[in-house]
């Protein structure tokens, strides 16, 4: 394994294990009979928290959205008290709470539309939106009316607050809100005008103010909302979406005349006023979500979304630290070129007779520092690499491997000279040493972020998988490490997973050398962060192999095995396979004597196992092995994450023990009752004292 290429791989496993385990919450089933009161209440708590996080509703229906959101937030104290209550909730009350949960979920979707959706769409579909408000208000009022407070363990103060909220919903249900007909008519009037110059500026200004489309940020958000709707339409936008596109363009044109610093108005060439294409329809994935224009220089941000470089740079320079499309906080502001998409855009342009978009120059990007001598040497090596002489190919691949290991400038220079496709062509060579050099050279080149995209575009993944299956042990090790390096880019996780890489990685994890197992583990961990790859790994038989590694501490793979188990346990197939592998005793032992990081990962796996159909079985087994005291110790002295996982398990264990005690008491009472009934039915069966008196 090339030492420089592998640096930090182990730490990535630890860091990403924590992120994955924290990100995945235990699934909540839909059927109330299966999930019980705890899950129903927890689901409502989470829904209200999501609604509370929706900070603003800047649209024409702001008052309606704010009133609905405010009333729902007032239900939070009741839900918190129910969550913390130790008193059991009757079955009838659970059914009532389940109806409230359903109403809250419907309200959340409507509020999300008001928070993130298109402002123009809300007006164009005003009749449907108003009807939705009425339906949800009615559902919430009926659900609250069905609550019997005598059956619930909540305080008088909270009860009074809920009754007040119920009264507000009842009045809102009886009151019929009217929509803004003038706003709707103005929008249609503007839409029907052929150009923005035909519309009175006062009307456009009034519309912009009512719709809250007053800033460049507002227009960008509206563009994103429109982009999402076009994607959801499957590339076949209906009449409403086409109206929205035309109206948005007119608002952009108008705001451009009011604020020249906004830059040129965005072009929405995909839509014409009559709904017909005037030019080849640009695929939605080729448009920047911010500007809706065909991308010239697509780049990937930390969340995995792709934007036009100039647009996202302006967004970041304005002080925004979130992804415009997902609103997730960016872990970093680095921009990675999306070579795959850029190539696809160029191919589409060529196929449709359109000049491909020209990238803007990046004056701040430093040129490659590769010297003339080194450049000449690289060109000479590429000529040998292209020859049909096996000796020349082996020599050239080995030299490129060493040059790529030396520094980043060499990596850039080698890639720009066109070495990657030539190295990829050698991955299937029958010469073992040449194959080892080729895959290791690609590994070293992949350290450079820009080269990752070039390697993927070249179709290298299938060749790397071939090496992983049939190469020497050294070649397989470095093939696994290359896949790990490439999978750092989120979209590459999908590409690698669908290429058939996971089964041979699992095989290497099972029968590889010590270094091969480490390489396979880091690659599998990274790939399984993507949900779609987890099932593939489980079906490839990874769980029994991981359990074997856990059972052999001397093999030095316990850390990696637990990290992978922690993320696979969040997948239904993974959880089932771990449970079937008799994992509980081993996990309890890790919590007893493992390292702090391994203890928290073991606890994370148990959190998932002890949830769902088999939870009582696993809880009982864990209790028999003395886990309660171990969890109490972990909750007191473990890492922060370990404390949280231990606390979750203790709560589930306490509920389980309480249910056991109640079941035992019920069984004893039933047995005593049966004994008394039998004594009454058969006078000969009497207590000893009674027999003595009769005698």
XYZ file of C-alpha atoms in Angstrom:
695
model
C 0.000 0.000 0.000
C 1.333 3.432 -0.880
C 1.911 5.054 2.518
C 1.085 8.594 1.368
C -2.214 7.552 -0.151
C -3.424 5.729 2.939
C -2.750 8.387 5.535
C -5.744 9.092 7.735
C -7.926 6.246 6.496
C -8.302 4.766 9.958
C -9.272 8.078 11.502
C -11.924 8.492 8.810
C -13.580 5.295 9.992
C -13.793 6.595 13.548
C -14.998 10.055 12.636
C -17.619 8.921 10.171
C -18.863 6.125 12.452
C -19.899 8.726 14.977
C -21.586 10.887 12.357
C -23.489 7.953 10.901
C -24.573 6.504 14.235
C -25.759 9.927 15.382
C -27.601 10.665 12.161
C -29.725 7.513 12.122
C -32.647 7.390 14.534
C -34.520 4.174 15.363
C -37.290 3.724 12.781
C -40.882 4.393 13.817
C -43.461 1.972 12.434
C -46.780 3.168 11.071
C -49.077 0.740 12.840
C -49.927 2.011 16.289
C -50.641 -1.504 17.513
C -46.994 -2.419 16.889
C -45.291 0.730 18.035
C -47.270 1.511 21.217
C -47.771 4.788 23.004
C -44.087 5.701 23.300
C -43.516 5.770 19.558
C -46.759 7.675 18.885
C -45.831 10.358 21.410
C -42.204 10.469 20.243
C -43.368 10.863 16.639
C -45.522 13.858 17.609
C -42.670 15.418 19.601
C -40.378 15.174 16.573
C -43.052 16.582 14.249
C -43.651 19.591 16.501
C -39.890 20.134 16.762
C -39.632 20.157 12.960
C -42.496 22.648 12.745
C -40.851 24.848 15.394
C -37.667 24.900 13.309
C -39.527 26.482 10.368
C -38.534 30.042 11.088
C -40.533 32.117 8.638
C -43.377 32.070 6.130
C -42.651 34.903 3.717
C -45.563 34.535 1.299
C -49.069 35.817 0.566
C -50.602 33.507 3.210
C -48.199 34.432 5.988
C -50.952 35.025 8.571
C -52.586 31.622 7.988
C -49.286 29.751 8.128
C -48.121 31.619 11.234
C -51.405 30.993 13.073
C -51.302 27.278 12.289
C -47.658 27.012 13.332
C -48.190 28.997 16.552
C -51.143 26.860 17.674
C -49.281 23.619 17.024
C -46.234 24.820 18.985
C -48.499 25.338 22.016
C -49.082 21.555 22.074
C -45.393 20.900 22.848
C -45.740 21.011 26.684
C -48.470 18.347 26.607
C -46.340 16.071 24.415
C -43.278 16.546 26.633
C -45.276 15.624 29.744
C -46.661 12.542 28.019
C -43.152 11.577 26.937
C -41.765 11.883 30.464
C -44.752 10.286 32.194
C -44.288 6.816 33.684
C -48.025 6.112 33.748
C -49.250 3.742 31.006
C -51.566 5.229 28.368
C -54.825 3.297 27.764
C -55.357 1.724 24.353
C -58.290 4.013 23.527
C -56.198 7.089 24.323
C -53.416 5.762 22.076
C -55.871 5.607 19.169
C -56.871 9.221 19.808
C -53.235 10.330 19.983
C -52.527 8.444 16.756
C -55.213 10.518 15.004
C -53.605 13.670 16.404
C -50.246 12.503 15.103
C -51.706 11.957 11.625
C -53.182 15.470 11.669
C -49.863 16.946 12.810
C -48.002 15.154 9.998
C -50.437 16.637 7.453
C -49.958 20.078 8.986
C -46.171 19.685 8.809
C -46.303 19.026 5.059
C -48.485 22.077 4.471
C -46.229 24.260 6.644
C -43.154 22.964 4.821
C -44.782 24.049 1.558
C -45.280 27.495 3.070
C -41.716 27.596 4.356
C -39.792 26.159 1.400
C -42.253 26.009 -1.500
C -42.919 28.384 -4.361
C -44.691 31.613 -3.430
C -46.094 31.927 -6.940
C -47.457 28.383 -6.795
C -49.306 29.123 -3.541
C -51.244 31.917 -5.266
C -51.885 30.093 -8.544
C -53.269 27.152 -6.554
C -55.029 29.313 -3.956
C -58.316 27.376 -3.994
C -56.545 24.103 -3.301
C -54.346 25.685 -0.619
C -57.328 27.262 1.175
C -59.159 23.932 1.079
C -56.081 22.233 2.542
C -55.990 24.719 5.419
C -59.641 23.963 6.187
C -59.108 20.189 6.052
C -56.102 20.266 8.379
C -57.773 22.671 10.805
C -60.780 20.342 10.963
C -58.599 17.250 11.512
C -56.679 18.939 14.338
C -59.881 20.175 15.984
C -61.475 16.727 15.841
C -58.328 15.027 17.173
C -58.081 17.443 20.117
C -61.807 17.056 20.820
C -61.319 13.302 21.191
C -58.663 13.583 23.912
C -59.860 12.476 27.364
C -57.633 14.349 29.807
C -58.695 12.072 32.681
C -56.859 9.209 30.958
C -53.619 11.170 30.505
C -51.008 12.079 33.098
C -50.687 15.823 32.415
C -50.788 18.870 34.691
C -53.769 21.197 35.042
C -51.822 24.123 33.547
C -50.970 22.170 30.407
C -54.529 20.883 30.163
C -55.861 24.459 30.212
C -53.413 25.445 27.467
C -54.470 22.523 25.254
C -58.127 23.371 25.788
C -57.372 26.940 24.710
C -55.661 25.670 21.534
C -58.650 23.429 20.861
C -60.984 26.412 21.170
C -58.838 28.363 18.694
C -58.969 25.527 16.175
C -62.726 25.233 16.659
C -63.226 28.948 15.883
C -60.858 28.702 12.895
C -62.807 25.696 11.609
C -66.084 27.620 11.756
C -64.568 30.714 10.144
C -64.043 30.661 6.375
C -60.900 32.525 5.367
C -61.063 34.389 2.076
C -58.290 34.363 -0.492
C -56.785 37.435 -2.123
C -58.633 37.529 -5.457
C -56.854 40.726 -6.516
C -53.455 39.067 -6.104
C -54.537 36.066 -8.186
C -55.993 38.266 -10.948
C -52.877 40.452 -11.027
C -50.692 37.374 -11.454
C -52.769 36.107 -14.368
C -52.748 39.582 -15.915
C -48.945 39.723 -15.777
C -48.647 36.197 -17.136
C -50.845 36.984 -20.152
C -48.753 39.990 -21.185
C -46.176 39.106 -23.786
C -43.310 41.095 -22.249
C -42.471 42.736 -18.956
C -42.535 46.163 -20.646
C -46.275 45.720 -21.350
C -47.036 45.545 -17.615
C -47.475 48.567 -15.369
C -44.466 48.764 -13.030
C -46.828 49.558 -10.134
C -48.558 46.192 -10.594
C -45.254 44.333 -10.653
C -44.081 46.201 -7.573
C -47.339 45.414 -5.734
C -47.074 41.751 -6.685
C -43.430 41.557 -5.608
C -44.297 43.043 -2.226
C -47.272 40.745 -1.617
C -45.328 37.682 -2.727
C -42.225 38.763 -0.773
C -40.052 38.525 -3.889
C -38.038 41.627 -3.106
C -34.407 40.512 -2.950
C -32.007 38.393 -4.952
C -32.175 35.821 -2.134
C -35.986 35.659 -2.505
C -35.686 35.088 -6.252
C -33.026 32.410 -5.781
C -35.225 30.575 -3.303
C -38.155 30.779 -5.722
C -35.907 29.397 -8.472
C -34.961 26.473 -6.229
C -38.618 25.759 -5.463
C -39.456 25.803 -9.175
C -36.487 23.540 -9.912
C -37.735 20.986 -7.362
C -41.208 21.012 -8.905
C -39.838 20.493 -12.417
C -37.779 17.511 -11.176
C -40.838 16.086 -9.420
C -42.822 16.385 -12.656
C -40.496 13.871 -14.292
C -39.379 16.345 -16.956
C -42.936 16.945 -18.151
C -43.957 20.246 -16.546
C -47.669 20.939 -16.484
C -49.516 24.159 -17.129
C -49.051 25.509 -13.600
C -45.268 24.993 -13.647
C -44.963 26.661 -17.033
C -46.958 29.636 -15.732
C -44.651 29.799 -12.731
C -41.556 29.772 -14.939
C -42.825 32.639 -17.077
C -43.896 34.694 -14.073
C -40.585 34.133 -12.313
C -38.701 35.297 -15.402
C -40.778 38.472 -15.522
C -40.113 39.155 -11.852
C -36.396 38.649 -12.430
C -36.467 40.997 -15.419
C -38.354 43.583 -13.390
C -36.011 43.342 -10.393
C -33.062 43.675 -12.775
C -34.385 47.056 -13.915
C -34.821 48.090 -10.270
C -31.435 46.767 -9.097
C -28.788 46.567 -11.866
C -26.312 44.970 -9.439
C -28.315 41.767 -9.559
C -26.634 40.907 -12.837
C -28.315 39.868 -16.081
C -31.741 38.297 -15.767
C -31.825 34.542 -15.738
C -32.854 32.803 -18.924
C -35.540 30.172 -18.754
C -35.170 28.897 -22.290
C -36.852 25.635 -21.467
C -40.272 27.274 -21.280
C -42.051 29.402 -23.845
C -45.243 31.444 -23.205
C -47.384 28.911 -25.063
C -45.888 25.969 -23.228
C -43.932 24.726 -26.277
C -40.196 24.336 -26.548
C -38.495 26.917 -28.744
C -35.160 25.122 -28.379
C -34.041 21.714 -27.135
C -35.273 21.361 -23.581
C -32.337 21.567 -21.193
C -32.344 18.570 -18.824
C -33.136 19.757 -15.324
C -30.006 18.182 -13.863
C -27.921 20.355 -16.215
C -29.350 23.585 -14.765
C -27.914 25.387 -11.767
C -30.527 25.219 -8.975
C -29.830 28.902 -8.215
C -29.942 30.540 -11.642
C -31.775 27.804 -13.607
C -29.243 28.367 -16.409
C -27.232 25.670 -18.155
C -24.122 25.134 -16.043
C -20.725 26.043 -17.473
C -18.535 25.040 -14.557
C -20.498 22.712 -12.244
C -19.012 22.215 -8.792
C -20.033 20.062 -5.831
C -20.462 21.495 -2.330
C -20.083 19.634 0.970
C -23.690 18.360 0.930
C -23.179 16.656 -2.451
C -25.355 19.143 -4.385
C -24.055 20.642 -7.638
C -24.148 24.342 -8.597
C -22.669 26.706 -11.165
C -19.352 27.853 -9.714
C -20.071 31.586 -10.091
C -23.511 31.317 -8.456
C -22.414 29.325 -5.425
C -19.338 31.516 -4.956
C -21.576 34.611 -4.784
C -23.822 32.784 -2.323
C -20.855 31.952 -0.078
C -19.337 35.415 -0.412
C -22.633 36.875 0.810
C -22.001 35.131 4.131
C -24.309 32.131 3.687
C -22.982 28.930 5.254
C -25.822 26.654 4.129
C -26.564 24.649 0.986
C -29.114 26.724 -1.024
C -31.062 23.648 -2.113
C -31.185 21.555 1.069
C -30.644 24.331 3.650
C -28.179 22.016 5.423
C -25.208 23.646 7.135
C -22.048 23.217 5.062
C -19.282 21.380 6.925
C -16.783 23.245 4.714
C -16.864 25.696 1.811
C -14.642 23.778 -0.580
C -15.891 23.398 -4.163
C -15.091 20.205 -6.065
C -15.362 20.225 -9.873
C -18.098 17.885 -11.130
C -16.262 16.455 -14.127
C -18.877 13.803 -14.801
C -21.666 16.333 -15.159
C -19.497 18.736 -17.171
C -18.754 15.943 -19.631
C -22.436 15.002 -19.895
C -23.393 18.629 -20.550
C -20.777 18.877 -23.313
C -22.072 15.655 -24.921
C -25.669 16.924 -24.765
C -24.701 20.236 -26.355
C -22.874 18.460 -29.162
C -25.828 16.121 -29.786
C -28.253 19.058 -29.991
C -26.102 21.333 -32.152
C -25.507 23.841 -29.346
C -22.178 25.497 -28.602
C -20.981 24.045 -25.293
C -20.865 26.637 -22.486
C -17.440 28.144 -22.016
C -15.987 28.117 -18.526
C -14.899 31.381 -17.020
C -11.199 31.660 -16.268
C -10.137 31.193 -12.654
C -7.293 33.654 -12.125
C -6.784 32.561 -8.522
C -6.120 28.956 -9.412
C -2.378 28.343 -9.376
C -0.913 26.627 -12.430
C 0.732 23.258 -12.105
C 4.260 23.627 -10.747
C 5.461 20.620 -12.702
C 8.849 21.525 -14.227
C 9.572 21.342 -17.937
C 11.944 18.442 -17.330
C 9.342 16.505 -15.373
C 6.690 17.307 -17.971
C 8.914 16.014 -20.757
C 9.591 12.886 -18.727
C 5.861 12.311 -18.216
C 5.156 12.665 -21.942
C 7.898 10.136 -22.665
C 6.417 7.736 -20.112
C 2.960 8.067 -21.654
C 4.372 7.124 -25.052
C 5.814 3.967 -23.514
C 2.541 3.322 -21.735
C 0.790 3.445 -25.128
C 3.182 1.015 -26.779
C 2.483 -2.664 -27.256
C 5.732 -3.645 -25.552
C 4.982 -5.236 -22.161
C 8.381 -4.261 -20.732
C 7.856 -0.608 -21.693
C 4.359 -0.608 -20.197
C 5.588 -2.114 -16.923
C 8.470 0.343 -16.653
C 6.313 3.378 -17.492
C 3.515 2.398 -15.086
C 6.058 1.915 -12.284
C 7.664 5.313 -12.940
C 4.283 7.071 -13.014
C 3.385 5.342 -9.754
C 6.459 6.810 -8.075
C 5.997 10.278 -9.606
C 2.358 10.402 -8.504
C 3.392 9.478 -4.986
C 5.918 12.310 -4.774
C 3.749 15.466 -4.725
C 0.464 17.034 -5.796
C 1.957 19.006 -8.695
C 3.066 15.761 -10.291
C -0.407 14.302 -9.832
C -1.987 17.252 -11.632
C 0.613 17.213 -14.411
C 0.259 13.439 -14.972
C -3.525 13.678 -15.147
C -3.530 16.708 -17.446
C -1.131 14.919 -19.784
C -3.773 12.195 -20.290
C -2.295 9.358 -18.256
C -5.485 8.229 -16.527
C -7.220 6.542 -19.516
C -3.955 4.767 -20.398
C -3.531 3.475 -16.836
C -7.159 2.341 -16.784
C -6.582 0.313 -19.964
C -3.815 -1.595 -18.165
C -6.012 -2.698 -15.256
C -7.048 -5.801 -17.195
C -3.540 -6.722 -18.343
C -2.332 -10.252 -17.728
C 1.059 -8.994 -16.540
C 0.796 -9.038 -12.740
C 3.439 -6.387 -12.022
C 2.067 -3.971 -14.628
C -1.407 -4.342 -13.148
C -0.057 -3.625 -9.650
C 1.727 -0.487 -10.901
C -1.345 0.749 -12.803
C -3.835 0.441 -9.932
C -1.370 1.929 -7.436
C -0.638 4.855 -9.766
C -4.386 5.535 -9.924
C -4.516 5.340 -6.130
C -1.810 7.974 -5.804
C -3.390 10.180 -8.468
C -6.743 10.003 -6.662
C -5.299 11.859 -3.662
C -5.733 15.051 -5.730
C -9.380 16.117 -5.480
C -9.618 17.158 -9.134
C -8.329 13.773 -10.259
C -11.120 11.874 -8.512
C -13.602 13.117 -11.103
C -11.219 12.386 -13.963
C -10.760 8.801 -12.766
C -14.521 8.244 -12.497
C -15.151 9.749 -15.963
C -12.542 7.444 -17.467
C -14.609 4.408 -16.454
C -11.948 3.186 -14.075
C -14.287 1.710 -11.480
C -15.066 -1.459 -13.439
C -11.364 -2.023 -14.048
C -10.573 -1.494 -10.362
C -13.285 -4.014 -9.441
C -11.706 -6.478 -11.889
C -8.362 -6.075 -10.073
C -10.143 -6.481 -6.740
C -11.513 -9.833 -7.902
C -8.568 -11.295 -9.808
C -5.399 -9.361 -8.973
C -2.492 -10.248 -6.717
C -2.861 -9.500 -3.019
C -0.899 -6.254 -3.376
C -3.068 -5.197 -6.325
C -6.264 -6.074 -4.432
C -5.110 -4.085 -1.400
C -4.450 -0.985 -3.482
C -7.645 -1.441 -5.492
C -9.601 -1.359 -2.221
C -7.697 1.727 -1.094
C -8.443 3.426 -4.433
C -12.156 2.778 -4.023
C -11.965 4.261 -0.530
C -10.269 7.375 -1.886
C -12.812 7.809 -4.687
C -15.771 7.190 -2.367
C -14.957 10.307 -0.358
C -17.119 12.088 -2.968
C -20.715 11.217 -2.088
C -21.988 10.679 -5.625
C -19.131 8.241 -6.242
C -20.477 6.005 -3.462
C -23.469 5.270 -5.682
C -21.335 4.634 -8.780
C -18.997 2.271 -6.938
C -21.846 0.454 -5.206
C -23.651 -0.256 -8.488
C -20.455 -1.450 -10.180
C -20.325 -4.673 -8.152
C -17.471 -3.583 -5.883
C -19.018 -4.577 -2.555
C -18.928 -8.434 -2.810
C -15.193 -8.553 -3.679
C -14.477 -6.039 -0.894
C -16.310 -8.316 1.545
C -14.264 -11.236 0.213
C -11.027 -9.288 0.811
C -12.219 -8.455 4.325
C -12.652 -12.178 4.928
C -9.558 -13.731 3.355
C -7.153 -10.887 2.647
C -3.866 -10.076 4.308
C -3.913 -7.925 7.429
C -3.333 -4.831 5.308
C -5.920 -6.015 2.783
C -8.524 -6.419 5.503
C -7.830 -2.884 6.743
C -8.155 -1.481 3.209
C -11.379 -3.395 2.603
C -12.826 -2.260 5.939
C -12.184 1.438 5.302
C -13.644 1.199 1.795
C -16.718 -0.722 2.974
C -17.311 1.673 5.833
C -17.216 4.677 3.528
C -19.452 3.039 0.911
C -22.013 1.931 3.506
C -22.573 5.483 4.665
C -24.831 5.588 1.590
C -28.057 3.825 2.551
C -28.389 2.020 -0.789
C -25.103 0.164 -0.264
C -25.929 -1.221 3.186
C -28.249 -3.919 1.886
C -25.665 -4.927 -0.738
C -23.049 -5.439 1.972
C -25.412 -7.484 4.144
C -26.436 -9.677 1.214
C -22.749 -10.179 0.382
C -22.349 -11.859 3.786
C -20.475 -9.170 5.674
C -22.182 -9.662 9.070
C -20.785 -13.152 9.914
C -17.330 -11.936 8.850
C -17.571 -8.886 11.130
C -18.707 -11.086 14.030
C -15.679 -13.357 13.473
C -13.387 -10.322 13.552
C -14.992 -9.199 16.818
C -14.371 -12.633 18.292
C -10.647 -12.418 17.489
C -9.211 -9.351 19.292
C -5.715 -10.470 18.355
C -6.529 -9.874 14.672
C -6.535 -6.127 15.289
C -9.823 -5.494 13.455
C -12.216 -4.893 16.357
C -12.338 -1.115 15.838
C -13.168 -1.401 12.141
C -15.675 -4.226 12.599
C -17.642 -2.327 15.256
C -17.638 0.878 13.214
C -19.149 -0.942 10.221
C -21.674 -2.788 12.420
C -22.772 0.560 13.887
C -23.856 1.872 10.497
C -25.265 -1.410 9.176
C -27.450 -1.838 12.291
C -29.542 1.134 11.137
C -30.623 -0.847 8.047
C -33.497 -3.371 8.425
C -31.538 -6.177 6.732
C -28.461 -5.313 8.751
C -30.331 -5.331 12.059
C -31.940 -8.685 11.257
C -28.604 -10.243 10.264
C -26.835 -8.945 13.377
C -29.606 -10.318 15.580
C -29.429 -13.691 13.834
C -25.651 -13.802 14.361
C -26.065 -14.006 18.170
C -24.309 -10.651 18.553
C -25.652 -9.616 21.975
C -23.126 -11.550 24.150
C -20.183 -10.183 22.160
C -21.531 -6.622 22.251
C -22.083 -6.825 26.015
C -18.516 -8.028 26.445
C -17.226 -5.074 24.389
C -19.161 -2.677 26.640
C -17.584 -4.447 29.600
C -13.953 -4.323 28.544
C -13.577 -2.449 25.238
C -12.056 0.948 24.461
C -14.242 4.061 24.936
C -14.888 4.322 21.182
C -15.718 0.618 20.883
C -18.034 0.788 23.885
C -20.065 3.575 22.295
C -20.248 1.755 18.931
C -21.355 -1.446 20.650
C -24.015 0.525 22.527
C -25.115 2.124 19.236
C -25.628 -1.325 17.691
C -27.622 -2.482 20.716
C -29.840 0.621 20.528
C -30.968 -0.520 17.082
C -31.248 -4.217 18.045
C -33.376 -3.391 21.086
C -36.001 -1.657 19.000
C -38.723 -3.407 17.031
C -40.127 -6.920 16.963
C -37.199 -8.717 18.620
C -36.404 -6.078 21.242
C -37.708 -8.077 24.228
C -35.625 -11.088 23.223
C -32.443 -9.002 22.941
C -33.162 -7.015 26.130
C -33.710 -10.216 28.101
C -30.459 -11.712 26.796
C -28.534 -8.519 27.570
C -30.004 -8.387 31.080
C -28.966 -11.961 31.789
C -25.389 -11.013 30.938
C -25.337 -8.149 33.416
C -25.610 -5.225 31.048
C -27.531 -2.939 33.424
C -24.572 -2.131 35.654
C -22.331 -1.751 32.598
C -24.742 0.748 31.046
C -24.962 2.679 34.306
C -21.178 2.938 34.323
C -21.102 3.989 30.641
C -23.841 6.583 31.203
C -21.762 8.008 34.045
C -18.196 7.863 32.693
C -18.374 7.177 28.961
C -17.807 9.502 26.022
C -20.569 11.997 25.266
C -21.983 9.782 22.569
C -21.536 6.698 24.702
C -23.477 8.357 27.522
C -26.373 9.117 25.182
C -26.517 5.575 23.831
C -26.281 4.076 27.324
C -29.094 6.315 28.565
C -31.310 5.245 25.654
C -30.668 1.581 26.407
C -31.282 2.025 30.132
C -34.645 3.653 29.419
C -35.663 0.717 27.224
C -34.329 -1.788 29.753
C -36.263 -0.140 32.609
C -39.483 -0.234 30.582
C -38.822 -3.882 29.773
C -38.177 -4.792 33.425
C -41.315 -2.937 34.501
C -43.371 -4.823 31.918
C -41.844 -8.095 33.126
C -42.718 -7.297 36.732
C -46.271 -6.357 35.781
C -46.673 -9.527 33.733
C -45.353 -11.642 36.610
C -47.722 -9.984 39.099
C -50.603 -10.510 36.708
C -49.700 -14.178 36.264
C -49.488 -14.710 40.029
C -52.836 -12.995 40.561
C -54.390 -15.121 37.836
C -52.967 -18.320 39.360
C -54.294 -17.367 42.789
C -57.696 -16.588 41.328
C -57.797 -19.952 39.571
C -56.819 -21.716 42.813
C -59.626 -20.031 44.727
C -62.119 -20.860 42.015
C -61.044 -24.495 42.074
C -61.404 -24.628 45.869
C -64.949 -23.289 45.670
C -65.890 -25.774 42.977
C -64.448 -28.803 44.908
C -65.157 -28.687 48.693
C -62.770 -31.567 49.268
C -59.920 -29.289 48.342
C -59.721 -27.171 51.511
C -56.984 -25.414 53.376
C -55.573 -27.428 56.295
C -57.111 -25.113 58.922
C -60.597 -25.545 57.444
C -60.304 -29.326 57.458
C -59.301 -29.304 61.139
C -62.324 -27.229 62.146
C -64.726 -29.443 60.243
C -63.243 -32.466 61.865
